[in-house]
Short mmCIF file of C-alpha atoms in Angstrom, two decimals:
data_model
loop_
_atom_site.label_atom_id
_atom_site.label_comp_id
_atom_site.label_asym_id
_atom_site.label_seq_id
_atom_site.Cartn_x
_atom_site.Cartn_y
_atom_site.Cartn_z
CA UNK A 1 -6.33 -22.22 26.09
CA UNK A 2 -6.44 -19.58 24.18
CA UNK A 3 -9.60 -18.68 21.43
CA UNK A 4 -10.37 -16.35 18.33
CA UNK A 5 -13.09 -15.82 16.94
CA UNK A 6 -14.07 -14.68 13.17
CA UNK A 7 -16.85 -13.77 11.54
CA UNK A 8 -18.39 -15.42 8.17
CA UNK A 9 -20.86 -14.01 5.24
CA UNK A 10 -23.19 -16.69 4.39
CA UNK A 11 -25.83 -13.79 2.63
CA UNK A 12 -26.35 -14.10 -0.72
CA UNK A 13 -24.70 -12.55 -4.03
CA UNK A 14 -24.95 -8.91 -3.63
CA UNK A 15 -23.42 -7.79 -7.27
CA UNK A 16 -22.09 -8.30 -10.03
CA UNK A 17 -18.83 -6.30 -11.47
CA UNK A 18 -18.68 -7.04 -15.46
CA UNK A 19 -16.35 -5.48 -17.22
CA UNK A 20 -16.79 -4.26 -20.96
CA UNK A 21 -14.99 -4.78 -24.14
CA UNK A 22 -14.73 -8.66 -24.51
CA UNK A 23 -16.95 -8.92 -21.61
CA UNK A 24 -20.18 -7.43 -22.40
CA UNK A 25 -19.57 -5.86 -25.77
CA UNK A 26 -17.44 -6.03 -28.80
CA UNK A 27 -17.03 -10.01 -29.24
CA UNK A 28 -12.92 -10.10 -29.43
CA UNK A 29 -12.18 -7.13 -28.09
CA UNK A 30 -11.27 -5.86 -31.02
CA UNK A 31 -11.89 -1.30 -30.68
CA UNK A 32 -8.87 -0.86 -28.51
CA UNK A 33 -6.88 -3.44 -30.18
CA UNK A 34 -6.75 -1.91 -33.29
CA UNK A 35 -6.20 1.47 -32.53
CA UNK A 36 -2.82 0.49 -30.44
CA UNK A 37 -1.96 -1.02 -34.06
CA UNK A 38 -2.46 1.97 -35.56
CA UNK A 39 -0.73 3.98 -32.93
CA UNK A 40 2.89 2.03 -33.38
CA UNK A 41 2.53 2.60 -36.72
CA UNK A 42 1.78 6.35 -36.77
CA UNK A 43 5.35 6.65 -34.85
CA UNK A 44 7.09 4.39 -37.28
CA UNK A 45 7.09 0.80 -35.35
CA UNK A 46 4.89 -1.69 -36.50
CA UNK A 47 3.64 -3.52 -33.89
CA UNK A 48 1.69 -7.33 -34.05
CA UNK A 49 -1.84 -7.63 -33.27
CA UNK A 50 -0.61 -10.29 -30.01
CA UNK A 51 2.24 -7.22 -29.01
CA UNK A 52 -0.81 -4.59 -29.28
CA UNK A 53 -2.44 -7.30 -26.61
CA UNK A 54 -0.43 -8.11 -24.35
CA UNK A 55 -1.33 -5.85 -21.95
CA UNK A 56 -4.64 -5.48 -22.10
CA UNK A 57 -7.61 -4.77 -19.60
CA UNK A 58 -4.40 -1.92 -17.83
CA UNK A 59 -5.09 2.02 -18.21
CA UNK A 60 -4.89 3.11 -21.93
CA UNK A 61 -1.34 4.81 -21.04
CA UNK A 62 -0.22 2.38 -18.82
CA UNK A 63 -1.19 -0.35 -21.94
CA UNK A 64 0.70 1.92 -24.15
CA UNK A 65 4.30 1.99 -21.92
CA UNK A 66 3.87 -1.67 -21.30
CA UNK A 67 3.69 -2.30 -25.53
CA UNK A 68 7.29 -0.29 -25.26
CA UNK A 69 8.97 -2.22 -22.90
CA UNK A 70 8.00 -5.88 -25.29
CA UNK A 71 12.18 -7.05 -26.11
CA UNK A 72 10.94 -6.82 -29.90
CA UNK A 73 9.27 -3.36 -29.41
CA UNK A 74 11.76 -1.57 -27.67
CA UNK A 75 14.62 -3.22 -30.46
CA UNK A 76 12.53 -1.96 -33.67
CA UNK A 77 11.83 1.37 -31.97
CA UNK A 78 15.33 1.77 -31.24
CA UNK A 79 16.60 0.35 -34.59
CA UNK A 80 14.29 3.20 -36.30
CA UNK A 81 15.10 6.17 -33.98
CA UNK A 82 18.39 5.38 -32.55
CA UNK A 83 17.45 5.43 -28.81
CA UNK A 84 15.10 3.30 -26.48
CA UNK A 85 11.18 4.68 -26.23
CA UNK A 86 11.18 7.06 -23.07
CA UNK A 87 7.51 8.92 -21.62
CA UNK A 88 7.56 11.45 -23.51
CA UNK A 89 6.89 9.18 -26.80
CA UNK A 90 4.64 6.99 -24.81
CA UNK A 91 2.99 10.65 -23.89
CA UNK A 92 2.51 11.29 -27.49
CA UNK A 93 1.54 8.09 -28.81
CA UNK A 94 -1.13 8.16 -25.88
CA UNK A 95 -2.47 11.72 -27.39
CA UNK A 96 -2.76 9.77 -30.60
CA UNK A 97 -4.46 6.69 -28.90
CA UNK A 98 -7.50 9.04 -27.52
CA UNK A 99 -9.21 10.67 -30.44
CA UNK A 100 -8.33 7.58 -32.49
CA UNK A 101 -10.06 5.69 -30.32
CA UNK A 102 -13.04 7.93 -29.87
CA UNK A 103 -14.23 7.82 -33.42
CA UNK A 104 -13.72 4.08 -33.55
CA UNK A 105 -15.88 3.03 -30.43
CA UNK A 106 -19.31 2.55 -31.86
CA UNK A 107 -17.91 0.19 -34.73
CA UNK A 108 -17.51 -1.93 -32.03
CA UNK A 109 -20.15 -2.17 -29.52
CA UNK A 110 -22.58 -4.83 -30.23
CA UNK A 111 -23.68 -6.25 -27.16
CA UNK A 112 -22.21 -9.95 -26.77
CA UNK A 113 -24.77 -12.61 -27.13
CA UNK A 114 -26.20 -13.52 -23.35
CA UNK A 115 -25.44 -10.47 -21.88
CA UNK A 116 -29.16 -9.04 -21.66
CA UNK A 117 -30.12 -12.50 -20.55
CA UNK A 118 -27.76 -12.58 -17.94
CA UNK A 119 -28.09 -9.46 -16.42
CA UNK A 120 -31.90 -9.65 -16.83
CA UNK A 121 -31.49 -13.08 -14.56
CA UNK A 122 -28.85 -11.35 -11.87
CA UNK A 123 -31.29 -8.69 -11.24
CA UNK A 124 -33.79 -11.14 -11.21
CA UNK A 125 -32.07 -12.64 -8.05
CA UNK A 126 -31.31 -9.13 -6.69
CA UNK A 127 -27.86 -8.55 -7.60
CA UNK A 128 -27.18 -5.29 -8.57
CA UNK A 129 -25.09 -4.92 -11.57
CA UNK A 130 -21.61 -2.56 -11.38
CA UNK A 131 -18.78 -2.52 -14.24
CA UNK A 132 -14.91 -1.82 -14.66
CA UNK A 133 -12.90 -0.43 -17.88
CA UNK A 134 -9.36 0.60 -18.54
CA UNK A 135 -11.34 3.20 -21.10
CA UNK A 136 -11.51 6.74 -20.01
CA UNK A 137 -14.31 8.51 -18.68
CA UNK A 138 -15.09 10.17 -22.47
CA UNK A 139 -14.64 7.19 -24.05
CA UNK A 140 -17.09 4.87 -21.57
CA UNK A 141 -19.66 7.78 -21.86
CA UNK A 142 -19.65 6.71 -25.47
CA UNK A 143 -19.59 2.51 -24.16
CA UNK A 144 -22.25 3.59 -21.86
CA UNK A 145 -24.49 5.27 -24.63
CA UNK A 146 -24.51 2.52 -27.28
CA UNK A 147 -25.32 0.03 -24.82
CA UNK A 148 -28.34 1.46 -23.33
CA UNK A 149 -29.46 1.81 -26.68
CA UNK A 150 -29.52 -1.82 -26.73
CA UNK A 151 -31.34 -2.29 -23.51
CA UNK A 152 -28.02 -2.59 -21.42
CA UNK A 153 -26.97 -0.15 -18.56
CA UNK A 154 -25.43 -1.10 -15.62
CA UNK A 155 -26.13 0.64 -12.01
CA UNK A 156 -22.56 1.93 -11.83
CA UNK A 157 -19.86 2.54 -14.62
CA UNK A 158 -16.46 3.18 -12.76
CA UNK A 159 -13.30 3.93 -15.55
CA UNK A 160 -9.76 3.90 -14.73
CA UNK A 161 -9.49 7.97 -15.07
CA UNK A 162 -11.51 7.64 -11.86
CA UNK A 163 -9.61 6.17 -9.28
CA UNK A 164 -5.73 6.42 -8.65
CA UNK A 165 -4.63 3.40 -10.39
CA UNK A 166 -6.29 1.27 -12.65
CA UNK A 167 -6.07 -2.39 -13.02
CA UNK A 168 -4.90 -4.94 -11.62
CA UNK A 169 -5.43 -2.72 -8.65
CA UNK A 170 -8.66 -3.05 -6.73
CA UNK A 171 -9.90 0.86 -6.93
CA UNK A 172 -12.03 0.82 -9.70
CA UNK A 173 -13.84 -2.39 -8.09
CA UNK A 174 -14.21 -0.41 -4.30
CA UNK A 175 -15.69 2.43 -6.01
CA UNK A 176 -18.36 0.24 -7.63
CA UNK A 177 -19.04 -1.33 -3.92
CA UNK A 178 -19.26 2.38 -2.74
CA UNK A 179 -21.42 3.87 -5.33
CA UNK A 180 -23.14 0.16 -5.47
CA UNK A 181 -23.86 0.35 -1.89
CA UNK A 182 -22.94 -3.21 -0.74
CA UNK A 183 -21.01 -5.46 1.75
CA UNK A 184 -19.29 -7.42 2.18
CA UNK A 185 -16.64 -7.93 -0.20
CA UNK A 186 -16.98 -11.40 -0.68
CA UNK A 187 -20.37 -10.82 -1.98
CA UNK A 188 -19.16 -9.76 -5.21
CA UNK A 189 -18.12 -11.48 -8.59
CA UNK A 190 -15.61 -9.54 -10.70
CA UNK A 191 -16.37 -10.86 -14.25
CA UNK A 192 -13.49 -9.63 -17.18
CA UNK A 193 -11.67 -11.46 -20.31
CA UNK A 194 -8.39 -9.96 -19.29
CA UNK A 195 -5.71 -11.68 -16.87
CA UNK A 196 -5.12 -7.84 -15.33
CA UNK A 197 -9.09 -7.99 -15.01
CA UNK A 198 -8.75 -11.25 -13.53
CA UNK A 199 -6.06 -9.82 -10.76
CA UNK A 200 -8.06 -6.83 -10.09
CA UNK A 201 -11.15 -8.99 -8.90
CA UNK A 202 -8.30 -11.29 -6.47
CA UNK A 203 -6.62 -7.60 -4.84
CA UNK A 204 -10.71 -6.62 -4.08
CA UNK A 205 -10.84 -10.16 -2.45
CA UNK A 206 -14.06 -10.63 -4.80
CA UNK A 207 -14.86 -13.94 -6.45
CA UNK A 208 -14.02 -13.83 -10.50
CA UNK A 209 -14.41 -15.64 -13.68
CA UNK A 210 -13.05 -15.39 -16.68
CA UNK A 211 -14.10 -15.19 -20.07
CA UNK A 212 -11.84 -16.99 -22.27
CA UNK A 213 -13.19 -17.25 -25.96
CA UNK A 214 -15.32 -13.69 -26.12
CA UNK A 215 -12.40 -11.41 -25.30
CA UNK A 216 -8.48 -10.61 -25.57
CA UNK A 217 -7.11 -13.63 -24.70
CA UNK A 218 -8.55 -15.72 -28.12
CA UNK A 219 -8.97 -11.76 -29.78
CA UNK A 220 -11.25 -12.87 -32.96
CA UNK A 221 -14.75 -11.51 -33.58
CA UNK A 222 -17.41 -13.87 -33.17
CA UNK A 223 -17.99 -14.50 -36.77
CA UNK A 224 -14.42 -15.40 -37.33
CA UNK A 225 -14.32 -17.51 -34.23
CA UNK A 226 -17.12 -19.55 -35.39
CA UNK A 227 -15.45 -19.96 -39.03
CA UNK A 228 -12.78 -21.46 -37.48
CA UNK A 229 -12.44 -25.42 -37.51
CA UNK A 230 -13.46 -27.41 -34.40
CA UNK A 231 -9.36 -28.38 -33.69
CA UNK A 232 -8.31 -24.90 -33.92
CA UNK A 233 -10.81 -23.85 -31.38
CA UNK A 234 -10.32 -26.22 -29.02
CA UNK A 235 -6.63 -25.55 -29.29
CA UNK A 236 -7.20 -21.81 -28.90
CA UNK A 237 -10.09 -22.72 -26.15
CA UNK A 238 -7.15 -24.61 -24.04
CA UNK A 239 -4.47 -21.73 -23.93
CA UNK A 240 -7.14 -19.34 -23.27
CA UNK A 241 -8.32 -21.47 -20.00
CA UNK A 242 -5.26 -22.08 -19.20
CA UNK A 243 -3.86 -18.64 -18.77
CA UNK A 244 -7.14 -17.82 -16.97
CA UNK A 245 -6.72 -20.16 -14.41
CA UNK A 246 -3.08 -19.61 -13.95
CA UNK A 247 -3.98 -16.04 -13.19
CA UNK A 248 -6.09 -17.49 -10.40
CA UNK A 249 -9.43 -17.16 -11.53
CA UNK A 250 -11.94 -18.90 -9.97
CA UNK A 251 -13.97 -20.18 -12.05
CA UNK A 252 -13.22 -19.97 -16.29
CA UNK A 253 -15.98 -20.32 -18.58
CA UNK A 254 -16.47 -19.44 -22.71
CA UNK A 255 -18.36 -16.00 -22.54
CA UNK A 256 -20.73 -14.14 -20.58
CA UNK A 257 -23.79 -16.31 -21.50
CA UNK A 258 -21.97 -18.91 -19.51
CA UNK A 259 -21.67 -17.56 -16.05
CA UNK A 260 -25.05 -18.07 -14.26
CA UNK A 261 -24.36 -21.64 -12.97
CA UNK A 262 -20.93 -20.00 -11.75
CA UNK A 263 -23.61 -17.55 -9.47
CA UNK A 264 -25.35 -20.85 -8.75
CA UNK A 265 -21.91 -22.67 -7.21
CA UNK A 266 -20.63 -19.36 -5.17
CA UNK A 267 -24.26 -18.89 -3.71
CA UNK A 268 -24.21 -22.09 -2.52
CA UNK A 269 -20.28 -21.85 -1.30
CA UNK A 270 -21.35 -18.43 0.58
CA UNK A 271 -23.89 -20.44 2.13
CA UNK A 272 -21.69 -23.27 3.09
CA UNK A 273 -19.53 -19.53 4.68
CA UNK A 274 -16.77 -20.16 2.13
CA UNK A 275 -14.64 -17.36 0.59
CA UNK A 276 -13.17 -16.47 -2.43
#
């Protein structure tokens, strides 16, 4: 007969991976959604608020070429200037995107309710705390700024500009293990709002939840989510999960004040020498 042998993690948590807008700040994830808007419509294509979305949670250009290639996108811009978009408007419109989206950041970066709780209670445990972004580098320095001013500030901040690809790659979640300090893999939880965020935990083979009401995927600032009536947000509740877990997510909860008894279930899964 013939034997193999592997070995199994059954350690505890080891850190946390949050991502930011939707995640930890700006309820909605509203800054970058905007300013793609605004973008579109500076080169003569109105776009919807759901097109400026769709994408979401990828680098800022990468978001931007991805808007293009939408069926309805790529007809209006060609109905307006006679030929498909190509990279050198999606160049341009990403030169537009970055100061726009500089001066626009701190209008948006209230921390979301339960985050200083939560990380408070992770560190608590001795899980160190690392984060993701599809911003770049000058505009999380800005991210990074207004949330320590609120008591927030993660051990590692790790942007897209940093590694070679952004999400749903798993670069920008290896760095944070390397500059984190930590092993194995397994003893990680990606947390993000976004379905790319979502995939990027999966390619790191990290466990992952998702956020579905306090970022892209429902896209409404927390006082206008809580205006809304009890039927519309359970129906917008439903799609949200749903699309979360069909992007494989293992566990999907509301927002980030949610996620400690998701810690509590993959400790006790590590323990038991599960994986994600």
């Amino acid at each position: 007969m013939t034997y193999s042998y592997r070995r199994t993690y059954r350690g505890p948590i080891q850190a946390a991976l949050l991502d930011w807008a939707g995640t930890t700040m700006d309820f909605g994830c509203m800054a970058p959604a905007v300013v793609f808007v605004k973008v579109f419509e500076r080169a003569g294509v109105p776009i919807s608020m759901e097109e400026a979305r769709a994408p979401m949670g990828a680098h800022k250009r990468v978001h931007i070429q991805k808007v293009t290639e939408l069926d309805g996108v790529k007809a209006r811009w060609t109905a307006r200037h006679g030929r498909p978009p190509g990279e050198k408007d999606v160049d341009r419109m990403f030169a537009d995107f970055v100061p726009l989206q500089l001066d626009c950041l701190s209008e948006y970066s209230e921390l979301i309710p339960g985050t200083l709780d939560v990380v408070r209670t992770l560190r608590g445990r001795g899980v160190k705390i690392g984060s993701t972004t599809g911003y770049l580098r000058e505009m999380m320095e800005i991210n990074v700024r207004d949330a320590k001013k609120q008591g927030y500030e993660p051990d590692s901040a790790v942007c897209a500009s940093d590694v070679p690809a952004g999400r749903p790659y798993p670069y920008m979640c290896l760095q944070n293990v390397i500059n984190l300090q930590v092993s194995p893999l397994e003893a990680c939880v990606k947390i993000d709002d976004t379905v790319p965020g979502i995939e990027e935990g999966l390619s790191a083979s990290m466990w992952t939840i998702g956020l579905a009401i306090s970022g892209n995927e429902v896209g409404l600032p927390l006082a206008e989510w809580r205006a809304l009536a009890s039927a519309e947000q359970a129906s917008r509740r439903s799609r949200a999960y749903e699309r979360m877990r069909m992007a494989g997510a293992h566990y999907v909860v509301d927002t980030i004040a949610d996620v400690l008894p998701c810690f509590d279930d993959i400790a006790a899964r590590l323990a038991r020498g599960e994986q994600p």
